[in-house]
CSV table of C-alpha atoms and ligand atoms in Angstrom, one decimal:
chain,number,residue,atom,x,y,z
Z,1,UNK,CA,-18.4,-23.3,-28.0
Z,2,UNK,CA,-17.3,-26.3,-26.0
Z,3,UNK,CA,-13.8,-27.3,-26.9
Z,4,UNK,CA,-11.8,-30.4,-26.2
Z,5,UNK,CA,-9.4,-29.9,-23.3
Z,6,UNK,CA,-6.8,-32.1,-25.0
Z,7,UNK,CA,-5.4,-35.3,-23.6
Z,8,UNK,CA,-3.9,-34.9,-20.2
Z,9,UNK,CA,-4.5,-31.1,-20.2
Z,10,UNK,CA,-6.0,-29.2,-17.2
Z,11,UNK,CA,-8.7,-27.3,-19.0
Z,12,UNK,CA,-12.3,-28.1,-18.0
Z,13,UNK,CA,-13.7,-31.4,-19.4
Z,14,UNK,CA,-16.9,-29.6,-20.0
Z,15,UNK,CA,-16.8,-25.9,-20.5
Z,16,UNK,CA,-20.6,-25.5,-20.1
Z,17,UNK,CA,-20.4,-27.0,-16.6
Z,18,UNK,CA,-17.4,-24.7,-15.9
Z,19,UNK,CA,-19.4,-21.7,-17.1
Z,20,UNK,CA,-22.3,-22.5,-14.8
Z,21,UNK,CA,-20.0,-22.9,-11.8
Z,22,UNK,CA,-18.1,-19.7,-12.6
Z,23,UNK,CA,-21.3,-17.6,-13.1
Z,24,UNK,CA,-22.7,-18.9,-9.7
Z,25,UNK,CA,-19.4,-18.0,-8.0
Z,26,UNK,CA,-19.4,-14.5,-9.6
Z,27,UNK,CA,-22.9,-14.0,-8.2
Z,28,UNK,CA,-21.7,-15.0,-4.8
Z,29,UNK,CA,-18.7,-12.5,-5.0
Z,30,UNK,CA,-21.0,-9.7,-6.0
Z,31,UNK,CA,-23.5,-10.6,-3.2
Z,32,UNK,CA,-20.7,-10.6,-0.7
Z,33,UNK,CA,-19.4,-7.2,-1.7
Z,34,UNK,CA,-22.9,-5.7,-1.9
Z,35,UNK,CA,-23.8,-7.0,1.6
Z,36,UNK,CA,-20.5,-5.7,3.0
Z,37,UNK,CA,-22.1,-3.6,5.7
Z,38,UNK,CA,-23.7,-6.6,7.3
Z,39,UNK,CA,-20.4,-8.5,7.3
Z,40,UNK,CA,-17.7,-7.2,9.7
Z,41,UNK,CA,-14.6,-9.2,10.5
Z,42,UNK,CA,-15.1,-12.3,12.6
Z,43,UNK,CA,-12.6,-14.9,13.6
Z,44,UNK,CA,-12.4,-17.9,11.3
Z,45,UNK,CA,-14.0,-20.9,13.1
Z,46,UNK,CA,-11.4,-23.6,13.8
Z,47,UNK,CA,-13.4,-26.3,12.0
Z,48,UNK,CA,-13.2,-24.2,8.9
Z,49,UNK,CA,-9.5,-23.7,9.2
Z,50,UNK,CA,-9.0,-27.4,9.6
Z,51,UNK,CA,-10.9,-28.0,6.4
Z,52,UNK,CA,-8.5,-25.7,4.5
Z,53,UNK,CA,-5.7,-28.4,5.0
Z,54,UNK,CA,-4.8,-30.0,1.7
Z,55,UNK,CA,-4.3,-33.7,1.5
Z,56,UNK,CA,-1.0,-34.7,-0.2
Z,57,UNK,CA,-2.5,-38.0,-1.3
Z,58,UNK,CA,-6.0,-36.7,-2.1
Z,59,UNK,CA,-7.6,-36.6,-5.5
Z,60,UNK,CA,-8.6,-33.4,-7.3
Z,61,UNK,CA,-12.4,-33.0,-7.1
Z,62,UNK,CA,-12.9,-30.8,-10.2
Z,63,UNK,CA,-13.5,-27.2,-10.9
Z,64,UNK,CA,-17.2,-27.1,-9.9
Z,65,UNK,CA,-16.5,-28.6,-6.4
Z,66,UNK,CA,-13.6,-26.1,-6.0
Z,67,UNK,CA,-15.9,-23.2,-7.0
Z,68,UNK,CA,-18.5,-24.2,-4.4
Z,69,UNK,CA,-15.8,-24.4,-1.7
Z,70,UNK,CA,-14.5,-21.0,-2.7
Z,71,UNK,CA,-17.9,-19.5,-2.2
Z,72,UNK,CA,-18.9,-21.4,1.0
Z,73,UNK,CA,-15.7,-21.7,2.9
Z,74,UNK,CA,-13.2,-19.1,1.7
Z,75,UNK,CA,-15.1,-16.0,0.6
Z,76,UNK,CA,-16.8,-15.3,3.9
Z,77,UNK,CA,-13.6,-15.2,5.9
Z,78,UNK,CA,-11.9,-12.0,4.8
Z,79,UNK,CA,-9.8,-9.4,6.6
Z,80,UNK,CA,-12.9,-7.3,7.4
Z,81,UNK,CA,-11.4,-4.4,5.5
Z,82,UNK,CA,-14.4,-4.3,3.1
Z,83,UNK,CA,-16.6,-3.2,6.0
Z,84,UNK,CA,-17.4,0.5,6.4
Z,85,UNK,CA,-16.3,0.6,10.1
Z,86,UNK,CA,-13.0,-1.0,9.4
Z,87,UNK,CA,-10.4,1.6,10.5
Z,88,UNK,CA,-7.7,-0.7,11.7
Z,89,UNK,CA,-4.2,-0.1,10.3
Z,90,UNK,CA,-3.8,1.7,6.9
Z,91,UNK,CA,-5.7,-0.9,4.9
Z,92,UNK,CA,-7.3,-0.4,1.5
Z,93,UNK,CA,-10.9,-1.4,1.3
Z,94,UNK,CA,-11.2,-2.8,-2.3
Z,95,UNK,CA,-13.3,-1.9,-5.3
Z,96,UNK,CA,-16.0,-3.7,-7.2
Z,97,UNK,CA,-14.0,-3.1,-10.3
Z,98,UNK,CA,-11.4,-5.4,-8.8
Z,99,UNK,CA,-13.7,-8.3,-9.5
Z,100,UNK,CA,-13.7,-7.4,-13.2
Z,101,UNK,CA,-10.0,-6.7,-13.6
Z,102,UNK,CA,-8.8,-9.8,-11.7
Z,103,UNK,CA,-11.0,-12.0,-13.8
Z,104,UNK,CA,-9.6,-10.6,-17.0
Z,105,UNK,CA,-6.0,-10.6,-15.7
Z,106,UNK,CA,-6.3,-14.3,-14.7
Z,107,UNK,CA,-7.8,-15.1,-18.1
Z,108,UNK,CA,-5.0,-13.3,-20.0
Z,109,UNK,CA,-2.3,-14.7,-17.7
Z,110,UNK,CA,0.2,-12.2,-19.1
Z,111,UNK,CA,3.8,-12.2,-17.9
Z,112,UNK,CA,4.7,-8.6,-17.5
Z,113,UNK,CA,8.5,-9.0,-17.3
Z,114,UNK,CA,8.7,-7.7,-20.8
Z,115,UNK,CA,7.9,-8.4,-24.5
Z,116,UNK,CA,5.3,-6.8,-26.7
Z,117,UNK,CA,1.7,-7.3,-25.6
Z,118,UNK,CA,-1.4,-5.5,-24.3
Z,119,UNK,CA,-0.7,-5.8,-20.5
Z,120,UNK,CA,2.6,-4.1,-20.9
Z,121,UNK,CA,1.0,-1.1,-22.6
Z,122,UNK,CA,-1.6,-1.0,-19.8
Z,123,UNK,CA,1.2,-0.9,-17.2
Z,124,UNK,CA,2.9,1.9,-19.1
Z,125,UNK,CA,-0.3,3.8,-19.2
Z,126,UNK,CA,-0.7,3.4,-15.4
Z,127,UNK,CA,2.8,4.5,-14.7
Z,128,UNK,CA,2.5,7.5,-17.0
Z,129,UNK,CA,-0.8,8.5,-15.3
Z,130,UNK,CA,0.8,8.2,-11.9
Z,131,UNK,CA,3.9,10.2,-13.0
Z,132,UNK,CA,1.7,13.1,-14.1
Z,133,UNK,CA,-0.5,13.0,-11.0
Z,134,UNK,CA,2.7,13.1,-8.8
Z,135,UNK,CA,4.3,15.9,-11.0
Z,136,UNK,CA,7.3,13.8,-12.0
Z,137,UNK,CA,9.0,14.9,-15.3
Z,138,UNK,CA,8.6,13.3,-18.7
Z,139,UNK,CA,11.9,11.4,-18.4
Z,140,UNK,CA,10.9,9.6,-15.2
Z,141,UNK,CA,10.4,5.8,-15.1
Z,142,UNK,CA,8.5,3.5,-12.9
Z,143,UNK,CA,7.5,-0.1,-12.3
Z,144,UNK,CA,4.5,-1.7,-10.4
Z,145,UNK,CA,5.5,-3.8,-7.4
Z,146,UNK,CA,3.9,-5.6,-4.5
Z,147,UNK,CA,3.8,-2.5,-2.4
Z,148,UNK,CA,5.8,0.3,-0.8
Z,149,UNK,CA,8.1,-2.1,1.0
Z,150,UNK,CA,9.5,-3.5,-2.3
Z,151,UNK,CA,9.3,-0.1,-3.9
Z,152,UNK,CA,11.6,1.3,-1.2
Z,153,UNK,CA,14.2,-1.4,-1.8
Z,154,UNK,CA,14.2,-0.6,-5.5
Z,155,UNK,CA,14.4,3.2,-4.9
Z,156,UNK,CA,17.3,2.9,-2.4
Z,157,UNK,CA,19.1,0.4,-4.7
Z,158,UNK,CA,19.0,3.0,-7.4
Z,159,UNK,CA,20.2,5.6,-5.0
Z,160,UNK,CA,23.1,3.3,-3.9
Z,161,UNK,CA,24.2,2.8,-7.5
Z,162,UNK,CA,23.9,6.5,-8.2
Z,163,UNK,CA,26.2,7.1,-5.2
Z,164,UNK,CA,28.8,4.4,-5.8
Z,165,UNK,CA,28.7,4.2,-9.6
Z,166,UNK,CA,27.5,1.4,-11.9
Z,167,UNK,CA,30.7,-0.6,-11.1
Z,168,UNK,CA,29.4,-1.2,-7.6
Z,169,UNK,CA,27.0,-3.7,-9.2
Z,170,UNK,CA,30.0,-5.9,-9.9
Z,171,UNK,CA,32.2,-4.9,-6.9
Z,172,UNK,CA,29.5,-4.5,-4.3
Z,173,UNK,CA,29.7,-1.7,-1.8
Z,174,UNK,CA,33.3,-2.8,-0.6
Z,175,UNK,CA,32.4,-1.4,2.8
Z,176,UNK,CA,31.5,2.1,1.6
Z,177,UNK,CA,30.1,3.8,4.7
Z,178,UNK,CA,26.8,4.9,3.1
Z,179,UNK,CA,24.4,6.6,5.4
Z,180,UNK,CA,20.8,7.7,4.9
Z,181,UNK,CA,18.5,10.0,7.0
Z,182,UNK,CA,14.9,9.9,7.9
Z,183,UNK,CA,12.5,11.4,10.4
Z,184,UNK,CA,11.9,9.6,13.7
Z,185,UNK,CA,8.5,8.3,12.5
Z,186,UNK,CA,9.9,6.6,9.4
Z,187,UNK,CA,8.2,3.4,8.5
Z,188,UNK,CA,9.8,0.0,9.1
Z,189,UNK,CA,9.9,-0.5,5.3
Z,190,UNK,CA,12.9,1.8,5.1
Z,191,UNK,CA,14.7,0.0,8.0
Z,192,UNK,CA,14.2,-3.3,6.2
Z,193,UNK,CA,15.4,-1.9,2.9
Z,194,UNK,CA,18.6,-0.7,4.5
Z,195,UNK,CA,19.1,-4.2,5.9
Z,196,UNK,CA,18.3,-6.0,2.6
Z,197,UNK,CA,20.7,-3.7,0.7
Z,198,UNK,CA,23.5,-4.7,3.0
Z,199,UNK,CA,23.9,-1.2,4.4
Z,200,UNK,CA,22.5,-2.1,7.8
Z,201,UNK,CA,19.9,-0.2,9.7
Z,202,UNK,CA,22.4,1.5,11.9
Z,203,UNK,CA,23.2,3.5,8.8
Z,204,UNK,CA,19.7,4.9,8.8
Z,205,UNK,CA,20.0,8.0,11.0
Z,206,UNK,CA,16.8,9.1,12.8
Z,207,UNK,CA,16.5,12.8,12.6
Z,208,UNK,CA,14.4,14.6,15.2
Z,209,UNK,CA,11.1,16.0,14.0
Z,210,UNK,CA,9.7,19.5,14.5
Z,211,UNK,CA,6.3,20.9,13.8
Z,212,UNK,CA,6.9,20.5,10.0
Z,213,UNK,CA,8.2,16.9,10.3
Z,214,UNK,CA,11.9,16.0,9.7
Z,215,UNK,CA,13.9,18.9,10.9
Z,216,UNK,CA,15.9,20.5,8.0
Z,217,UNK,CA,18.3,22.1,10.4
Z,218,UNK,CA,19.0,18.8,12.3
Z,219,UNK,CA,19.4,17.0,9.0
Z,220,UNK,CA,22.0,19.5,7.7
Z,221,UNK,CA,23.9,19.2,11.0
Z,222,UNK,CA,23.9,15.4,10.9
Z,223,UNK,CA,25.1,15.3,7.3
Z,224,UNK,CA,28.0,17.7,8.0
Z,225,UNK,CA,29.0,15.8,11.0
Z,226,UNK,CA,28.9,12.4,9.2
Z,227,UNK,CA,30.9,13.8,6.3
Z,228,UNK,CA,33.5,15.2,8.7
Z,229,UNK,CA,33.7,11.7,10.2
Z,230,UNK,CA,34.5,10.2,6.8
Z,231,UNK,CA,31.1,8.7,6.2
Z,232,UNK,CA,29.2,8.8,2.9
Z,233,UNK,CA,25.7,10.4,3.2
Z,234,UNK,CA,23.7,9.3,0.1
Z,235,UNK,CA,20.0,9.6,0.7
Z,236,UNK,CA,17.3,11.3,2.7
Z,237,UNK,CA,14.0,9.5,3.1
Z,238,UNK,CA,11.1,11.9,3.5
Z,239,UNK,CA,7.6,10.7,4.7
Z,240,UNK,CA,4.4,11.8,3.1
Z,241,UNK,CA,1.8,10.4,5.5
Z,242,UNK,CA,3.4,8.8,8.5
Z,243,UNK,CA,2.0,5.5,9.5
Z,244,UNK,CA,1.2,6.4,13.1
Z,245,UNK,CA,-0.2,9.9,12.8
Z,246,UNK,CA,-0.6,10.7,9.1
Z,247,UNK,CA,2.0,13.5,9.3
Z,248,UNK,CA,3.8,14.9,6.3
Z,249,UNK,CA,7.4,16.2,6.1
Z,250,UNK,CA,7.9,19.5,4.3
Z,251,UNK,CA,8.8,18.0,1.0
Z,252,UNK,CA,9.6,21.2,-0.8
Z,253,UNK,CA,12.0,22.3,1.9
Z,254,UNK,CA,13.6,18.8,1.9
Z,255,UNK,CA,14.0,18.9,-1.9
Z,256,UNK,CA,15.9,22.2,-1.6
Z,257,UNK,CA,18.1,20.8,1.1
Z,258,UNK,CA,18.7,17.5,-0.6
Z,259,UNK,CA,19.9,19.4,-3.7
Z,260,UNK,CA,22.2,21.6,-1.6
Z,261,UNK,CA,23.6,18.6,0.2
Z,262,UNK,CA,23.9,16.4,-2.8
Z,263,UNK,CA,21.6,13.7,-1.4
Z,264,UNK,CA,19.1,11.5,-3.2
Z,265,UNK,CA,15.6,12.5,-2.0
Z,266,UNK,CA,13.3,9.5,-1.6
Z,267,UNK,CA,9.7,10.0,-0.5
Z,268,UNK,CA,7.7,7.3,1.3
Z,269,UNK,CA,4.2,8.3,0.2
Z,270,UNK,CA,2.7,4.8,0.8
Z,271,UNK,CA,-0.8,6.3,1.3
Z,272,UNK,CA,-0.2,10.1,1.7
Z,273,UNK,CA,1.0,10.6,-1.9
Z,274,UNK,CA,-2.6,10.3,-3.0
Z,275,UNK,CA,-3.5,13.6,-1.3
Z,276,UNK,CA,-2.4,14.8,-4.7
Z,277,UNK,CA,-5.9,13.9,-5.8
Z,278,UNK,CA,-7.6,15.5,-2.7
Z,279,UNK,CA,-9.2,19.0,-2.4
Z,280,UNK,CA,-7.6,21.8,-0.3
Z,281,UNK,CA,-6.4,21.9,2.4
Z,282,UNK,CA,-5.3,18.3,2.2
Z,283,UNK,CA,-3.8,18.5,-1.2
Z,284,UNK,CA,-1.1,20.9,0.0
Z,285,UNK,CA,0.2,18.3,2.4
Z,286,UNK,CA,2.1,16.6,-0.5
Z,287,UNK,CA,3.2,19.8,-2.3
Z,288,UNK,CA,6.7,19.3,-3.6
Z,289,UNK,CA,6.4,15.5,-4.0
Z,290,UNK,CA,7.2,15.8,-7.7
Z,291,UNK,CA,10.7,17.1,-6.9
Z,292,UNK,CA,11.8,13.8,-5.3
Z,293,UNK,CA,14.4,11.6,-7.0
Z,294,UNK,CA,12.2,8.6,-6.1
Z,295,UNK,CA,8.8,7.9,-4.8
Z,296,UNK,CA,7.3,4.8,-3.3
Z,297,UNK,CA,3.5,4.5,-2.9
Z,298,UNK,CA,0.6,2.1,-2.9
Z,299,UNK,CA,-2.4,1.6,-5.0
Z,300,UNK,CA,-3.8,-0.9,-2.5
Z,301,UNK,CA,-4.2,1.5,0.3
Z,302,UNK,CA,-5.6,4.9,-0.5
Z,303,UNK,CA,-6.5,4.2,-4.1
Z,304,UNK,CA,-8.6,1.3,-2.7
Z,305,UNK,CA,-7.4,-1.1,-5.4
Z,306,UNK,CA,-7.4,-4.8,-4.3
Z,307,UNK,CA,-4.2,-6.2,-2.8
Z,308,UNK,CA,-1.4,-6.1,-3.8
Z,309,UNK,CA,-0.1,-3.2,-5.8
Z,310,UNK,CA,2.4,-0.4,-5.3
Z,311,UNK,CA,4.6,1.6,-7.5
Z,312,UNK,CA,8.1,3.1,-7.5
Z,313,UNK,CA,8.7,6.2,-9.6
Z,314,UNK,CA,12.3,7.3,-10.4
Z,315,UNK,CA,13.0,10.8,-11.6
Z,316,UNK,CA,15.8,9.8,-14.0
Z,317,UNK,CA,15.1,6.7,-16.0
Z,318,UNK,CA,18.8,6.2,-16.7
Z,319,UNK,CA,19.6,5.9,-13.1
Z,320,UNK,CA,16.8,3.5,-12.7
Z,321,UNK,CA,18.1,1.3,-15.5
Z,322,UNK,CA,21.7,1.7,-14.2
Z,323,UNK,CA,20.7,-0.2,-11.1
Z,324,UNK,CA,18.6,-3.0,-12.6
Z,325,UNK,CA,19.1,-3.5,-16.3
Z,326,UNK,CA,20.7,-6.8,-17.2
Z,327,UNK,CA,19.4,-9.3,-19.7
Z,328,UNK,CA,21.1,-12.5,-20.6
Z,329,UNK,CA,21.1,-13.7,-24.3
Z,330,UNK,CA,17.9,-15.7,-24.1
Z,331,UNK,CA,16.0,-12.6,-23.2
Z,332,UNK,CA,17.6,-10.2,-25.7
Z,333,UNK,CA,15.1,-7.9,-27.4
Z,334,UNK,CA,14.0,-8.3,-31.0
Z,335,UNK,CA,13.3,-5.4,-33.3
Z,336,UNK,CA,9.8,-6.7,-33.9
Z,337,UNK,CA,7.6,-9.6,-32.8
Z,338,UNK,CA,6.6,-10.7,-29.3
Z,339,UNK,CA,10.2,-10.4,-28.2
Z,340,UNK,CA,10.3,-6.6,-29.0
Z,341,UNK,CA,8.6,-3.9,-27.1
Z,342,UNK,CA,11.4,-2.0,-25.3
Z,343,UNK,CA,11.6,-1.1,-22.5
Z,344,UNK,CA,11.1,-4.4,-20.6
Z,345,UNK,CA,10.0,-4.0,-16.9
Z,346,UNK,CA,12.5,-6.7,-15.8
Z,347,UNK,CA,15.1,-4.0,-16.4
Z,348,UNK,CA,13.5,-1.8,-13.7
Z,349,UNK,CA,13.1,-4.0,-10.7
Z,350,UNK,CA,13.7,-7.3,-8.9
Z,351,UNK,CA,11.3,-9.7,-10.7
Z,352,UNK,CA,11.7,-11.3,-14.1
Z,353,UNK,CA,8.3,-12.9,-14.2
Z,354,UNK,CA,5.6,-10.4,-13.2
Z,355,UNK,CA,1.8,-10.5,-12.9
Z,356,UNK,CA,-0.6,-8.1,-14.5
Z,357,UNK,CA,-1.0,-5.8,-11.4
Z,358,UNK,CA,-1.6,-2.7,-13.6
Z,359,UNK,CA,-5.0,-3.9,-14.9
Z,360,UNK,CA,-6.8,-3.4,-11.6
Z,361,UNK,CA,-5.4,0.1,-11.3
Z,362,UNK,CA,-6.2,0.9,-14.9
Z,363,UNK,CA,-9.8,-0.3,-14.4
Z,364,UNK,CA,-10.3,1.8,-11.3
Z,365,UNK,CA,-9.1,4.9,-13.1
Z,366,UNK,CA,-11.2,4.1,-16.1
Z,367,UNK,CA,-14.3,3.6,-14.0
Z,368,UNK,CA,-13.9,6.3,-11.4
Z,369,UNK,CA,-11.4,8.8,-12.7
Z,370,UNK,CA,-9.2,11.1,-10.6
Z,371,UNK,CA,-12.3,13.1,-9.6
Z,372,UNK,CA,-14.2,10.4,-7.9
Z,373,UNK,CA,-11.1,8.8,-6.4
Z,374,UNK,CA,-10.0,12.2,-5.2
Z,375,UNK,CA,-13.4,12.9,-3.7
Z,376,UNK,CA,-13.2,9.7,-1.7
Z,377,UNK,CA,-9.8,10.7,-0.4
Z,378,UNK,CA,-11.1,14.1,0.5
Z,379,UNK,CA,-14.1,12.6,2.3
Z,380,UNK,CA,-11.8,10.3,4.3
Z,381,UNK,CA,-9.8,13.3,5.5
Z,382,UNK,CA,-13.0,15.1,6.4
Z,383,UNK,CA,-14.2,12.1,8.3
Z,384,UNK,CA,-10.9,11.8,10.2
Z,385,UNK,CA,-11.3,15.4,11.2
Z,386,UNK,CA,-14.9,14.7,12.2
Z,387,UNK,CA,-13.7,11.8,14.4
Z,388,UNK,CA,-11.1,14.1,15.9
Z,389,UNK,CA,-13.9,16.6,16.8
Z,390,UNK,CA,-16.1,13.9,18.2
Z,391,UNK,CA,-13.2,12.7,20.4
Z,392,UNK,CA,-12.5,16.2,21.6
Z,393,UNK,CA,-16.2,16.8,22.4
Z,394,UNK,CA,-16.5,13.6,24.6
Z,395,UNK,CA,-15.6,14.1,28.3
Z,396,UNK,CA,-12.5,12.0,29.1
Z,397,UNK,CA,-11.5,11.3,25.6
Z,398,UNK,CA,-8.4,13.0,24.2
Z,399,UNK,CA,-6.5,13.2,20.9
Z,400,UNK,CA,-2.9,12.0,21.1
Z,401,UNK,CA,-2.0,14.5,18.3
Z,402,UNK,CA,-3.9,16.8,16.0
Z,403,UNK,CA,-5.6,15.1,13.0
Z,404,UNK,CA,-3.7,16.1,9.9
Z,405,UNK,CA,-4.9,13.7,7.2
Z,406,UNK,CA,-6.7,10.4,7.5
Z,407,UNK,CA,-5.5,9.2,10.9
Z,408,UNK,CA,-7.1,9.9,14.3
Z,409,UNK,CA,-5.3,8.6,17.4
Z,410,UNK,CA,-6.7,9.1,20.8
Z,411,UNK,CA,-7.2,7.7,24.3
Z,412,UNK,CA,-10.6,6.8,25.6
Z,413,UNK,CA,-10.0,8.1,29.1
Z,414,UNK,CA,-7.2,10.7,29.6
Z,415,UNK,CA,-8.1,10.8,33.3
Z,416,UNK,CA,-6.5,7.5,34.2
Z,417,UNK,CA,-2.8,6.9,34.7
Z,418,UNK,CA,-0.8,5.9,31.5
Z,419,UNK,CA,-0.7,2.2,32.3
Z,420,UNK,CA,-4.5,2.1,33.0
Z,421,UNK,CA,-5.1,4.1,29.8
Z,422,UNK,CA,-3.0,1.6,27.8
Z,423,UNK,CA,-4.9,-1.4,29.2
Z,424,UNK,CA,-8.3,0.3,28.6
Z,425,UNK,CA,-7.5,1.3,25.0
Z,426,UNK,CA,-6.2,-2.2,24.2
Z,427,UNK,CA,-9.2,-3.8,25.7
Z,428,UNK,CA,-11.6,-1.6,23.8
Z,429,UNK,CA,-9.9,-2.3,20.5
Z,430,UNK,CA,-10.2,-6.0,21.1
Z,431,UNK,CA,-13.8,-5.9,22.3
Z,432,UNK,CA,-15.0,-3.8,19.4
Z,433,UNK,CA,-13.2,-6.0,16.9
Z,434,UNK,CA,-14.8,-9.1,18.3
Z,435,UNK,CA,-18.3,-7.6,18.6
Z,436,UNK,CA,-18.1,-6.4,15.0
Z,437,UNK,CA,-19.0,-2.8,16.0
Z,438,UNK,CA,-15.8,-1.2,14.6
Z,439,UNK,CA,-12.2,-2.1,14.0
Z,440,UNK,CA,-9.6,0.2,15.5
Z,441,UNK,CA,-5.9,-0.7,15.8
Z,442,UNK,CA,-3.6,0.6,18.6
Z,443,UNK,CA,-0.3,2.4,18.6
Z,444,UNK,CA,1.9,3.8,21.3
Z,445,UNK,CA,2.2,7.6,21.6
Z,446,UNK,CA,4.3,9.1,24.4
Z,447,UNK,CA,4.2,5.8,26.3
Z,448,UNK,CA,0.4,5.3,26.1
Z,449,UNK,CA,-1.2,2.6,24.0
Z,450,UNK,CA,-3.8,4.6,22.1
Z,451,UNK,CA,-6.7,3.8,19.8
Z,452,UNK,CA,-5.9,4.4,16.2
Z,453,UNK,CA,-8.3,4.9,13.3
Z,454,UNK,CA,-6.9,5.1,9.8
Z,455,UNK,CA,-9.8,6.2,7.5
Z,456,UNK,CA,-8.7,5.0,4.1
Z,457,UNK,CA,-12.2,3.5,3.6
Z,458,UNK,CA,-14.4,4.8,0.8
Z,459,UNK,CA,-17.4,3.0,2.4
Z,460,UNK,CA,-17.3,4.9,5.6
Z,461,UNK,CA,-20.0,7.5,6.3
Z,462,UNK,CA,-20.4,10.2,9.0
Z,463,UNK,CA,-22.8,7.9,10.8
Z,464,UNK,CA,-20.1,5.2,10.9
Z,465,UNK,CA,-17.7,7.6,12.5
Z,466,UNK,CA,-20.2,8.8,15.1
Z,467,UNK,CA,-21.3,5.2,15.9
Z,468,UNK,CA,-17.7,4.0,16.3
Z,469,UNK,CA,-16.9,6.8,18.8
Z,470,UNK,CA,-20.2,6.1,20.6
Z,471,UNK,CA,-19.2,2.4,20.8
Z,472,UNK,CA,-15.8,3.3,22.3
Z,473,UNK,CA,-17.6,5.4,24.9
Z,474,UNK,CA,-19.9,2.5,25.8
Z,475,UNK,CA,-17.0,0.0,26.0
Z,476,UNK,CA,-15.1,2.4,28.3
Z,477,UNK,CA,-18.1,3.0,30.6
Z,478,UNK,CA,-18.6,-0.7,31.0
Z,479,UNK,CA,-15.4,-0.8,33.2
B,1,LIG,C1,2.1,0.6,4.5
B,1,LIG,C2,3.2,1.5,4.6
B,1,LIG,C3,4.5,1.1,4.1
B,1,LIG,C4,4.7,-0.3,3.6
B,1,LIG,O1,3.9,-0.5,2.4
B,1,LIG,P1,3.4,-1.9,1.9
B,1,LIG,O2,2.6,-1.6,0.8
B,1,LIG,O3,2.7,-2.5,3.1
B,1,LIG,O4,4.7,-2.7,1.6
B,1,LIG,C5,5.5,2.0,4.1
B,1,LIG,N1,5.4,3.3,4.5
B,1,LIG,C6,4.2,3.7,5.0
B,1,LIG,C7,4.1,5.1,5.5
B,1,LIG,C8,3.1,2.8,5.1
B,1,LIG,O5,1.9,3.3,5.5
């Protein structure tokens, strides 16, 4: 039924025209996703970028005109991570269900800071599902966030209040010499979190790694030394899936040690936490993850959910609230009505106003279930292993490190000196990105810039992996 938009309002003047434009746009979105294999990343033409500029004095042209521009000028110029040969960085690749859930989320326009409404119950269901997948206890709490970077800040803020007491929220740290520990390959998100929390990144000690990741012996030694020096060790940050090489710390051993040393155990499981859904042998990589005091991970990477969405889980909900709960009078909860519905998510994180991030996760789980999502993760690990074998089988190519999960890092020609290898690998990455044959990123391992494939892509097939390695060999042999 057409409905009057009301004087001065911003609803469509004619709902039937809007419906037609929206249906046409939906078709274009579905066409784009269905034809993904034919559409690798390409640079955005400059004339298109220029047309994106918005005129401060210009008139609005209406919803139909906007919808046409979305389809023609915006939609084609993505990140390329919907393409089956996108292996650059640890990027999620999106799901068709995202089209459905984002449409509904925008229509509902729920503010998930709190109150009593459907989107809140959906978020609670997503948190509870994740809690059980990760093996966290019943009393654990969680909140959906932008991603692991924000989740890390929230987790370490809770650890800081646990270490210094709730009065530190008023008094600040008063120069308390808090120190945290992590393996040498820890992600920059932990560094940033230490800075943002006012602890400084010098207070994040890098512990050497051995074959099983962060060395437990070296950790114990460092903590003893720091305590003797009058410092206040408070947290250890374990990594489940390192960003460079996909390695996992021994989470069960670190959980034992953190208990002995009286440290908060935080796990950065940005992508690797989801090996909980994989088949053996990959599932075992994250054994012990449920013993952490806090866990940060992403739905937008290895759960393939559209950007952005991550989660922080905290083992003890009271400690979580102790760091964040605070509601002024105008937000006080009611017993019943829209203002009811305890707990409110604004008491568990940074944001007061919050979008409905949970719906895209809920829809993915509803559509695919842990079995199909887990099978995709298992297949990604198997494809990374296949790529590793393909590299090992090609004369000249060499792996920089064994493939453990979904990352394969290698040099295209181990016969050249390190500087020449670095130049070659960087050139190959650029050439293949520009040609649309495959997207690799690069990283530096032992002083050599290597090609890096992160296979967190449910669209990738064995043929894609083989074709990508063949393309690397061709690009190498052109020089
Ligand atoms: C991606 C990543 C992060 C940061 O997560 P965002 O979702 O990008 O904020 C942290 N740690 C690891 C291991 C990652 O791969």
